[in-house]
Coordinates of C-alpha atoms in Angstrom, one line a residue:
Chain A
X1 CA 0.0 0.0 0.0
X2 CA 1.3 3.6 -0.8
X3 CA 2.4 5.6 2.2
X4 CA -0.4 8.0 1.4
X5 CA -3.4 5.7 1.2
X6 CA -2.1 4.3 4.6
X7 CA -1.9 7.9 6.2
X8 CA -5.4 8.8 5.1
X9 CA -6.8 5.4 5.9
X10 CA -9.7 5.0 8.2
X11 CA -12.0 3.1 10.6
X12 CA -15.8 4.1 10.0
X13 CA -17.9 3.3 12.9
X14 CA -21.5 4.8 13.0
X15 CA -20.9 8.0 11.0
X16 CA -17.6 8.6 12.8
X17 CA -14.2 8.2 11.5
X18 CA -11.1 7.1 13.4
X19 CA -7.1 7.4 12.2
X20 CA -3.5 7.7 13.2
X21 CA -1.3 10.7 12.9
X22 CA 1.3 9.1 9.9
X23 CA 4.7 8.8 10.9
X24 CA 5.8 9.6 7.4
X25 CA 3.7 12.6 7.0
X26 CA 5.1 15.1 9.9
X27 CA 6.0 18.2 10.2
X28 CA 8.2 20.3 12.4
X29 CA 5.9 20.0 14.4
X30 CA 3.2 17.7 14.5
X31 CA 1.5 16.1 11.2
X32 CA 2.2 17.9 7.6
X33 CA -1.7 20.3 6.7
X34 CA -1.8 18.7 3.5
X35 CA -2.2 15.1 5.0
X36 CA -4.6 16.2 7.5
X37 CA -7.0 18.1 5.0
X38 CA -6.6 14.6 3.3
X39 CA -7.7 12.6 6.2
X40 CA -10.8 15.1 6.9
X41 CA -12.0 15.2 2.8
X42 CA -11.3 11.0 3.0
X43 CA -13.7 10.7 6.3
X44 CA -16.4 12.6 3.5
X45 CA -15.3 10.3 1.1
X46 CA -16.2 7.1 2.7
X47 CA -19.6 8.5 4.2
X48 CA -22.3 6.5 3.5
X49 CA -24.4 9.9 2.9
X50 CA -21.8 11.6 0.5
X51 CA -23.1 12.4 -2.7
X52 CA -21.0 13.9 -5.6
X53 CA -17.4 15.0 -5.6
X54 CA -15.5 17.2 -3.8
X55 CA -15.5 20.8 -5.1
X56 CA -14.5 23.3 -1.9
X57 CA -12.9 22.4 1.2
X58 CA -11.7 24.5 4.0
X59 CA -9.5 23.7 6.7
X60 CA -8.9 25.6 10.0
X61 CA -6.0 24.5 12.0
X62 CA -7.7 25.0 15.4
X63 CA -5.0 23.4 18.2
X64 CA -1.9 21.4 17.3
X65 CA -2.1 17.9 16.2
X66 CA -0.5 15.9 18.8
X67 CA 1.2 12.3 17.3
X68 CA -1.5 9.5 17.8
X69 CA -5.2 8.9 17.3
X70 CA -7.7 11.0 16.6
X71 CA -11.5 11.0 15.7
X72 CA -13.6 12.5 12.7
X73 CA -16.9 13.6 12.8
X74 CA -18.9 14.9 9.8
X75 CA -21.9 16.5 10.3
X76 CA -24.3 16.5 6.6
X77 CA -25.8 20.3 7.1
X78 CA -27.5 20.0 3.9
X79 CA -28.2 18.2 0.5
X80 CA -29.3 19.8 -2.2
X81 CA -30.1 18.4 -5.5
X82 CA -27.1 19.5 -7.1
X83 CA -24.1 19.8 -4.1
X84 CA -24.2 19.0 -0.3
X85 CA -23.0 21.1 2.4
X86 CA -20.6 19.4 5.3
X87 CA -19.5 20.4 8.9
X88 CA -16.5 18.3 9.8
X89 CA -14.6 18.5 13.7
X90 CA -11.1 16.3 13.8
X91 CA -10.7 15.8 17.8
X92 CA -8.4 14.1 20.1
X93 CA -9.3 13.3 23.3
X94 CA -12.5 15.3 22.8
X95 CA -10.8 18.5 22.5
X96 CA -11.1 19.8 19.1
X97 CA -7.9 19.9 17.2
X98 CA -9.3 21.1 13.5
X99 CA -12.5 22.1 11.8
X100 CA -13.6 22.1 7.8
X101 CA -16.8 22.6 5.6
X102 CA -16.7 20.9 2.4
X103 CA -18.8 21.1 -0.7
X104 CA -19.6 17.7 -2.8
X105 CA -21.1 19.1 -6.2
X106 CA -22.9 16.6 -8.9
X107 CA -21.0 18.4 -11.9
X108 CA -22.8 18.9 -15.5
X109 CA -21.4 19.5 -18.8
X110 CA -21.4 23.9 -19.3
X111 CA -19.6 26.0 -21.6
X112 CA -16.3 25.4 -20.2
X113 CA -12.9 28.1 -20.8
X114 CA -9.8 28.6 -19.1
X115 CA -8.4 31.7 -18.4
X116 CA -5.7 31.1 -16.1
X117 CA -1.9 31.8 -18.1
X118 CA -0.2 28.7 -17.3
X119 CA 3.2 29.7 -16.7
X120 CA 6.0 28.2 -19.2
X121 CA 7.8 25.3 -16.7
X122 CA 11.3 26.0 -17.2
X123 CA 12.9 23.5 -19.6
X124 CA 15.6 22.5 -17.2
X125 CA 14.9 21.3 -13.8
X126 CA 16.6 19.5 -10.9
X127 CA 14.9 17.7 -8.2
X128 CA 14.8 18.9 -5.7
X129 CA 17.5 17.2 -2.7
X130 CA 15.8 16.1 0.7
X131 CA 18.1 16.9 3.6
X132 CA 17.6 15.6 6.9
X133 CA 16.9 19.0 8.3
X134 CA 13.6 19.2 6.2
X135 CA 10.0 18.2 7.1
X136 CA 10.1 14.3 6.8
X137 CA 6.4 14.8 4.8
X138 CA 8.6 16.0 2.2
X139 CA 10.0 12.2 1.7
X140 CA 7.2 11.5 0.3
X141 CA 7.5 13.9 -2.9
X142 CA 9.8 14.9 -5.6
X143 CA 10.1 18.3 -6.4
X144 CA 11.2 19.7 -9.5
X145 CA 12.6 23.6 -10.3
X146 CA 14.6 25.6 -11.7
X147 CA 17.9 25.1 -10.2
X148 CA 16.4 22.2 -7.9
X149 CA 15.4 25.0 -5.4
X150 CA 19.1 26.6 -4.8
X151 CA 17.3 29.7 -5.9
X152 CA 14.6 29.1 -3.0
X153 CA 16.2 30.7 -0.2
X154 CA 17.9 33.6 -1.7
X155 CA 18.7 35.9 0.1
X156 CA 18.2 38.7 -2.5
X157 CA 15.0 37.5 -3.6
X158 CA 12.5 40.3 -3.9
X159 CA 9.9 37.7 -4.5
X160 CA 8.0 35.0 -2.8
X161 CA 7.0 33.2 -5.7
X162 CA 7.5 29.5 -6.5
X163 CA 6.9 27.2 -9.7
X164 CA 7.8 23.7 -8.9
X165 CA 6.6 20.2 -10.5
X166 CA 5.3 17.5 -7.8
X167 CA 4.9 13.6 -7.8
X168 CA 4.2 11.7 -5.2
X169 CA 7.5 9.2 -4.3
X170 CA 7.1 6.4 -5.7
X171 CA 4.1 7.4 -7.8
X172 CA 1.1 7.4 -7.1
X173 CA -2.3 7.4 -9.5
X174 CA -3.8 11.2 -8.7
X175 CA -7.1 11.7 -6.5
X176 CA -8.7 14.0 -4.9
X177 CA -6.8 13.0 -1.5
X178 CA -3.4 12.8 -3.3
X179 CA -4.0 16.3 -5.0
X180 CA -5.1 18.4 -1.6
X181 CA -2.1 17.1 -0.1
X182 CA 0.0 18.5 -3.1
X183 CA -2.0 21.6 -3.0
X184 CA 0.0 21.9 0.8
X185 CA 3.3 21.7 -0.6
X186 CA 4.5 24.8 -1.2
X187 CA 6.3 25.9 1.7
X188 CA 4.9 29.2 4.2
X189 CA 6.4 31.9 1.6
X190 CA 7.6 34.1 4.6
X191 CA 10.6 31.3 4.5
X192 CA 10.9 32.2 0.9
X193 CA 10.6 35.8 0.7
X194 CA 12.8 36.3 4.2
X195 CA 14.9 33.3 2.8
X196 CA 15.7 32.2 6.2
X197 CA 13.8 29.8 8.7
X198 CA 10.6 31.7 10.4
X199 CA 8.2 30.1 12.9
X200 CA 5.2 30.0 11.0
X201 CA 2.0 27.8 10.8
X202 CA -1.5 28.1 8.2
X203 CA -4.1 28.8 10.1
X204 CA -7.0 28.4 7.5
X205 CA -6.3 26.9 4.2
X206 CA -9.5 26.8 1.5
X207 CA -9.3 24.6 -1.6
X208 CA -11.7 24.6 -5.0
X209 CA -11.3 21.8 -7.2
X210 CA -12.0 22.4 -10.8
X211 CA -12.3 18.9 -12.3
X212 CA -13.7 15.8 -11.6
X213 CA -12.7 12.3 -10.3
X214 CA -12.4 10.5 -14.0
X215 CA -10.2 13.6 -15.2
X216 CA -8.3 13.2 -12.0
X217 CA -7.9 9.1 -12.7
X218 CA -7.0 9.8 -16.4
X219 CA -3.9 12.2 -15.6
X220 CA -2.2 8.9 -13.8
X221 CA 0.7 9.0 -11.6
X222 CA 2.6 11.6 -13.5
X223 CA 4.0 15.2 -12.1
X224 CA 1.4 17.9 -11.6
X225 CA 2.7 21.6 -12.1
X226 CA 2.2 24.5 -9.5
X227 CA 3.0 27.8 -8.3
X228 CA 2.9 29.6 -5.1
X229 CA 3.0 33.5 -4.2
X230 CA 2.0 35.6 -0.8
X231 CA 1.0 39.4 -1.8
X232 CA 1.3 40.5 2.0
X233 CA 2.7 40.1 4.9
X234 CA 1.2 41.9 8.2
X235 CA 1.3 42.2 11.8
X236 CA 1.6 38.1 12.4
X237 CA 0.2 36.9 9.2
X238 CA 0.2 36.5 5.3
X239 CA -1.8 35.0 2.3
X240 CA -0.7 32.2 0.5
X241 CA -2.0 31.6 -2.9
X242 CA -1.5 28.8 -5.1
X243 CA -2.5 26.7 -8.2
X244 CA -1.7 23.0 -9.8
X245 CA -2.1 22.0 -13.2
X246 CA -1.4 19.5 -15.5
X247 CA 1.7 19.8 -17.7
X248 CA -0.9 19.7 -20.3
X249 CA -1.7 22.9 -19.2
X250 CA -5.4 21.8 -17.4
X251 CA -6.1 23.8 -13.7
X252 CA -7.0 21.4 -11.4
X253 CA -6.8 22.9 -7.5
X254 CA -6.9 26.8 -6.3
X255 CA -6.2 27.6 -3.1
X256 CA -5.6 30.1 -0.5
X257 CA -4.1 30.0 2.9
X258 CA -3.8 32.5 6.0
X259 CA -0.5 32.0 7.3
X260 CA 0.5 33.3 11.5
X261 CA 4.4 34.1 11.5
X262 CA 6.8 35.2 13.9
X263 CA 9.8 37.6 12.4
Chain B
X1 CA -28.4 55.6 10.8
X2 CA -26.5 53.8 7.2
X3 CA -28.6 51.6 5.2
X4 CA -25.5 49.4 6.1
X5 CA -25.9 49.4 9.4
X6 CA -29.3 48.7 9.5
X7 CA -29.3 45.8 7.2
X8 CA -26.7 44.2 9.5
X9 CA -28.4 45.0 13.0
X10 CA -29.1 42.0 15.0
X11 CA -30.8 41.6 18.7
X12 CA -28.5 39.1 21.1
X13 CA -30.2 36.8 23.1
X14 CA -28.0 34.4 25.0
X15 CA -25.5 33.8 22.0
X16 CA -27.9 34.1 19.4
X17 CA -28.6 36.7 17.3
X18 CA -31.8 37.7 15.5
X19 CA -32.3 39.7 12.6
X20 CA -33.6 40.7 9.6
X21 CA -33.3 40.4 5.7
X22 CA -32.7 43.6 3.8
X23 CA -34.7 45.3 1.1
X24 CA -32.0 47.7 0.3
X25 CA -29.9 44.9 0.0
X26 CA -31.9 42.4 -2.3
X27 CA -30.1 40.4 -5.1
X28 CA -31.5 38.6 -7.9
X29 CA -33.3 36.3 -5.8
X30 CA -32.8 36.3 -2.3
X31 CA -30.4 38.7 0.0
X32 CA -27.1 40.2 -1.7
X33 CA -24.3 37.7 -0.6
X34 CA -22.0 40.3 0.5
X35 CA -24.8 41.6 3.1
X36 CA -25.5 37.8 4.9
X37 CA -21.5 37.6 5.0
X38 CA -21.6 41.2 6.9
X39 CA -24.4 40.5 9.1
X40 CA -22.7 36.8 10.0
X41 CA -19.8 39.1 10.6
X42 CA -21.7 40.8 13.2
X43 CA -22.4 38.6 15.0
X44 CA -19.1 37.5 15.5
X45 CA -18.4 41.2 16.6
X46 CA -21.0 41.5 19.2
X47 CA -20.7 38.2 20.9
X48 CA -19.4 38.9 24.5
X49 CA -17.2 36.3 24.1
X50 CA -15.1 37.5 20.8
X51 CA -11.3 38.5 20.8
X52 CA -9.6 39.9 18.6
X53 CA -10.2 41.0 15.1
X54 CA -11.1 39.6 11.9
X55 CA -8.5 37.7 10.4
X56 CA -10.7 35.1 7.9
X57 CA -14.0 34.4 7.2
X58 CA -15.8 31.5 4.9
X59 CA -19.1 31.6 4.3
X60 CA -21.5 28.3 2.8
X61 CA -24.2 29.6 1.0
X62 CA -26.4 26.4 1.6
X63 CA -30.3 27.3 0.8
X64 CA -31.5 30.0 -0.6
X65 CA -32.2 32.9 1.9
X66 CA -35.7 33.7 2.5
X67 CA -37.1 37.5 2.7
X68 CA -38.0 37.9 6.3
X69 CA -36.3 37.1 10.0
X70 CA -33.4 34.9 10.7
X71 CA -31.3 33.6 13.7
X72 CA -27.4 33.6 13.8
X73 CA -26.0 31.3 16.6
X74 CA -22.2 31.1 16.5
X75 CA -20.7 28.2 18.3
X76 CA -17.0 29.4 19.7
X77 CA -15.0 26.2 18.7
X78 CA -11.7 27.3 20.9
X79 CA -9.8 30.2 22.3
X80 CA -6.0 29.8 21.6
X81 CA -3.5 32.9 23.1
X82 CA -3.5 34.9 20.0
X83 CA -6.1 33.6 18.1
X84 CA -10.0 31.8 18.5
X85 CA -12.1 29.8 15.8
X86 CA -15.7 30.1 15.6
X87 CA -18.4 28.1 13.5
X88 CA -21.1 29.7 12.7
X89 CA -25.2 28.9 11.0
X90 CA -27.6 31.2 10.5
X91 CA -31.6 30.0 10.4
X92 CA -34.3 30.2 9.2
X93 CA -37.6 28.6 11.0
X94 CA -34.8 26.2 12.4
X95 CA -33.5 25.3 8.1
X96 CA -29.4 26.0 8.2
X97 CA -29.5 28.3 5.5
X98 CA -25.8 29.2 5.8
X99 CA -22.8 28.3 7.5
X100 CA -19.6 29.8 8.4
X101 CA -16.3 29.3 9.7
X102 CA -14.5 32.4 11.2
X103 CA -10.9 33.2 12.6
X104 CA -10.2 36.4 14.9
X105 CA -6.9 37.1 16.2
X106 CA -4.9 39.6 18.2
X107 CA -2.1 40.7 15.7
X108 CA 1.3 41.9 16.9
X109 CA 4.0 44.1 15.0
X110 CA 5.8 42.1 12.3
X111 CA 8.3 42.3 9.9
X112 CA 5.8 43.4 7.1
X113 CA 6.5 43.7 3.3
X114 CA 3.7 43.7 0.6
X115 CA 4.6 42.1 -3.1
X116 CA 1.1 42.4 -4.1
X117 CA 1.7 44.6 -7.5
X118 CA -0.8 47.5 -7.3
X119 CA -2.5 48.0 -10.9
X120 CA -2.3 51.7 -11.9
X121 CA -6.3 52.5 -11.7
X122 CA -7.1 54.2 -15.0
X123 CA -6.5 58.1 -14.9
X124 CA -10.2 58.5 -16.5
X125 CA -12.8 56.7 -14.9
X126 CA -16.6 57.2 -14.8
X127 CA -19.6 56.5 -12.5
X128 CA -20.7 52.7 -13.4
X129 CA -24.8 53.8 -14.0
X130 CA -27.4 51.8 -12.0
X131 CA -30.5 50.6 -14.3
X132 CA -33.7 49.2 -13.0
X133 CA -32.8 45.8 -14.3
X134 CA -29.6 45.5 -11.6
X135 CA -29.9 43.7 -8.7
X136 CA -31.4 46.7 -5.9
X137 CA -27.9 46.1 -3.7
X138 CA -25.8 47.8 -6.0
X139 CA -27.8 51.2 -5.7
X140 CA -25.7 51.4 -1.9
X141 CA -22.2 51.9 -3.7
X142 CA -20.8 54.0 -6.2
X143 CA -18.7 52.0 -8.7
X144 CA -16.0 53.9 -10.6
X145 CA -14.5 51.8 -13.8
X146 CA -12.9 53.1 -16.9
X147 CA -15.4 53.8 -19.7
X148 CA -18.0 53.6 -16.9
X149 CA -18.9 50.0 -17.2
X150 CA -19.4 50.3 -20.7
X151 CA -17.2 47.5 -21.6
X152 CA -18.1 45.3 -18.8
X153 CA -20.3 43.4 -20.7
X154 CA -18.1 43.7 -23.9
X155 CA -18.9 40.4 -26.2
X156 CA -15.5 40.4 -27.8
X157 CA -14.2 39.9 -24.4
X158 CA -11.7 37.1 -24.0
X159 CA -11.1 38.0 -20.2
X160 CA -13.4 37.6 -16.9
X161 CA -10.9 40.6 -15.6
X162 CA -12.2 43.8 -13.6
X163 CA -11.0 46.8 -12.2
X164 CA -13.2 49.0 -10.4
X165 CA -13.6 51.5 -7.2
X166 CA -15.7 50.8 -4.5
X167 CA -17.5 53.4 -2.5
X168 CA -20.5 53.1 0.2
X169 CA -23.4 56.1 -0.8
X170 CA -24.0 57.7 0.8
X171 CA -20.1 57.6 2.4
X172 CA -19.7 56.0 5.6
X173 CA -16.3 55.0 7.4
X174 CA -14.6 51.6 6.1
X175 CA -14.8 49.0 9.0
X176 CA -14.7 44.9 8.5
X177 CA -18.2 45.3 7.8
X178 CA -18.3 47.6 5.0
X179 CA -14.9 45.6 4.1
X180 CA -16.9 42.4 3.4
X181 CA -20.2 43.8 1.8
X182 CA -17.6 45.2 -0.9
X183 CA -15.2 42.3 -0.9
X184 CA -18.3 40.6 -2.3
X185 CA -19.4 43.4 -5.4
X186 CA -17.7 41.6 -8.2
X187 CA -20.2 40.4 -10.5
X188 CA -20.1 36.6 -11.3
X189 CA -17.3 36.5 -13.7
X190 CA -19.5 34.2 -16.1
X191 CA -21.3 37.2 -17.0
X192 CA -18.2 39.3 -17.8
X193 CA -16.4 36.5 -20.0
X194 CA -19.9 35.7 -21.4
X195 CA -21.1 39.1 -21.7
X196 CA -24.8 38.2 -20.9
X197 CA -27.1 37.2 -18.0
X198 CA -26.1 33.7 -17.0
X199 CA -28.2 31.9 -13.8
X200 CA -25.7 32.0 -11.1
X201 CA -24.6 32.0 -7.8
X202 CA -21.9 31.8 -4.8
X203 CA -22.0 28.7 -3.1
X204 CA -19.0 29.5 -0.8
X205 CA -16.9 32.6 0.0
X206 CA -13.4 32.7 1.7
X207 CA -11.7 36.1 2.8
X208 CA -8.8 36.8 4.4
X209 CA -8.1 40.2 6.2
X210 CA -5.0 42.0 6.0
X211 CA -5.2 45.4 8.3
X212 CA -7.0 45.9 11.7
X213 CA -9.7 47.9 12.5
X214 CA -7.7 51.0 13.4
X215 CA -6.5 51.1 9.8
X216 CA -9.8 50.7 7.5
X217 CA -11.3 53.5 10.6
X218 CA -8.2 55.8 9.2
X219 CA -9.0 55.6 5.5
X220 CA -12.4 57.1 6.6
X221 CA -14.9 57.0 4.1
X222 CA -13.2 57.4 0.9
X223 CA -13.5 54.5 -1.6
X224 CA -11.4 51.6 -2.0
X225 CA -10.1 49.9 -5.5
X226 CA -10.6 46.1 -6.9
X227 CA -10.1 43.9 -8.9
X228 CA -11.4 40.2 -9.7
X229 CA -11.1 37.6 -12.3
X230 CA -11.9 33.7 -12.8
X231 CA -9.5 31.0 -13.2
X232 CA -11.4 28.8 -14.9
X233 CA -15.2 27.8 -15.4
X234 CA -15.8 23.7 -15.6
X235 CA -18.7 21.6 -15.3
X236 CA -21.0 23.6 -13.9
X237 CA -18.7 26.0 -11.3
X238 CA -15.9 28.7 -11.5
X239 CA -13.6 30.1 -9.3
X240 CA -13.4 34.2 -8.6
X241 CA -10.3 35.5 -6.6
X242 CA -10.2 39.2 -6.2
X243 CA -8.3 41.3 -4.3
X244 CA -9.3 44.8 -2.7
X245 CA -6.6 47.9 -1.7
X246 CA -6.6 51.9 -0.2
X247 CA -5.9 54.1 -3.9
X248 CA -2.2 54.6 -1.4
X249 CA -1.6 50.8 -2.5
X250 CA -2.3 49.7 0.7
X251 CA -3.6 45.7 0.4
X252 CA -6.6 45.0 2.8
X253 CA -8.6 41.9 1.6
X254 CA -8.2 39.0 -0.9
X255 CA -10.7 36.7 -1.4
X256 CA -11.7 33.7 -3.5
X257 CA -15.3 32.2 -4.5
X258 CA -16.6 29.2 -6.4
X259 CA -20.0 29.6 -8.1
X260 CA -22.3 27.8 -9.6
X261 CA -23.2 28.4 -13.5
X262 CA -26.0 27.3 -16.3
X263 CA -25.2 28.2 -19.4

């Protein structure tokens, strides 16, 4: 079993969902975002209620995540005939460690267009090297960029913008749990811009999806493309944008992130 | 008293709060989505129990909202030491007709840089002209937009993009309130790309605050500028980001939707 599938996996009892914190997935501190967002939009997933696919998700990153079990519980607000409207709580120990609301939308063919300008990937790339001072969540992927990231943390950078490829490791076919977990990849741009390490941690991250599970399925296991960018940073906190497409050039996940920092 | 402030007046009863639809802020069908947002908002602000400021808000549009009275009982999920999460529903004869998850937080001084690039707003702009067929909301603001709107609904239009400035009329001093009623002005972008009336509608709403209230009570009641565009439009949704700033540059709100479409 892929190390993602066995970090999102989980024991339905009754309407309530119960999982581990994944070894493989932390953090500094804690679990990786992007594998608990995962967890949360699996627990909708495997509801017996669900009905369509996921199209919104947001994630508020109430308490930290201590290492060890912990408990889902969605709560169905509404269905209507087209989308459904969730209330989720992730607790430990009864105390409430994160929140979400998700949207599941039944999607019909309409006149479609894209008007996002997919950035040109650079034609040369390195992967990007793990070293053992890194997140160990970031085992799990391999990033590609220009100048396999030397350029992140430079010090001259005027910019907090990043355009990096991502692929599970190994591969993995993409879903809808594999692809919100990407959408968390991009490191807190305050590390970027200040190109130095800053205590930082999301405190809401929200997530549309723009395709469905079969266009999902038919991508496969190859790299996605995305890019990160911040457009302020104020008194403890900063937006994160970011976007993944296909190399084909087809969005797939926007998102946006509040971000606390301490600098 | 402000049309504004009356639309979003509630009465609190023991952590709930009762109020009102508005007629001066009527959509389409239904309340103006920028006005339920405020008035959830409210709540938030009046509840004995609130610290801090808001720092990010998403709201679920989950039924439609009905003409009349409705309750608002916000649930505080936890109080951490800088920051506390809230969930949030408002009713309507006991239906959840939208939820809401909201984050306040006591911000400190930061290292602070903003890489947002300000678009020069056009040198000529005129007064956007309100017709009977508009939605009645937009008669409280005064829209400013090169060629005064007259290319909004250009058919040769290969772009969902618009620039605009936002104003409260009569006046009245910028506070989160205001802030989030305008945050949520942008038409839906399928009518901009498509240059004719398309059935639409917000199904959820994130934004993310960027100055405290001491700073939107200093700009006083001048108006603000934004801008919003789509991504991309897909099987039935789209995503809308858009981004509102002081005319000094001075970033105060970005925010992302995904709406429904038929066309």
């Amino acid at each position: 079993m892929h190390q993602l599938d066995s970090a999102v996996q989980l024991e339905h009892n009754d309407g309530r969902f119960s999982g581990q914190t994944s070894a493989a997935y932390s953090n500094m501190v804690g679990p990786f975002g992007g594998i608990t967002a995962a967890q949360l939009l699996n627990a909708l997933l495997l509801h017996p209620e669900r009905q369509g696919e996921p199209l919104a998700l947001t994630v508020n990153f109430v308490a930290p995540v201590k290492d060890g079990a912990f408990e889902i519980a969605p709560q169905l607000i509404r269905t209507n005939r087209s989308n459904q409207h969730w209330f989720v709580t992730q607790t430990q120990n009864d105390v409430v460690v994160t929140t979400a609301t998700a949207i599941f939308a039944t999607r019909r063919e309409t006149w479609p267009t894209t008007d996002f300008d997919v950035p040109e990937f650079p034609a040369t790339v390195e992967t990007v090297p793990y070293f053992p001072m890194l997140p160990k969540w970031m085992q799990n992927y391999t990033f590609e960029m220009e100048g396999g990231g030397s350029g992140m943390f430079d010090p001259k950078s005027e910019t907090s913008y990043t355009l990096k490829s991502i692929q599970d490791a190994p591969p993995r076919p993409l879903d809808f749990l594999s692809l919100t977990a990407m959408g968390d990849t991009f490191f807190p741009r305050i590390m970027i811009r200040k190109a130095e390490f800053v205590p930082s941690g999301t405190v809401t991250l929200s997530m549309h999806f723009h395709v469905d599970a079969a266009t999902l399925a038919a991508h496969g296991d190859a790299a996605v493309i995305g890019q990160a960018r911040a457009n302020r940073f104020n008194r403890s906190y900063f937006d994160q944008t970011s976007e993944v497409w296909t190399p084909a050039g087809e969005l797939l996940l926007t998102s946006m992130q509040s971000v606390y920092y301490k600098v």
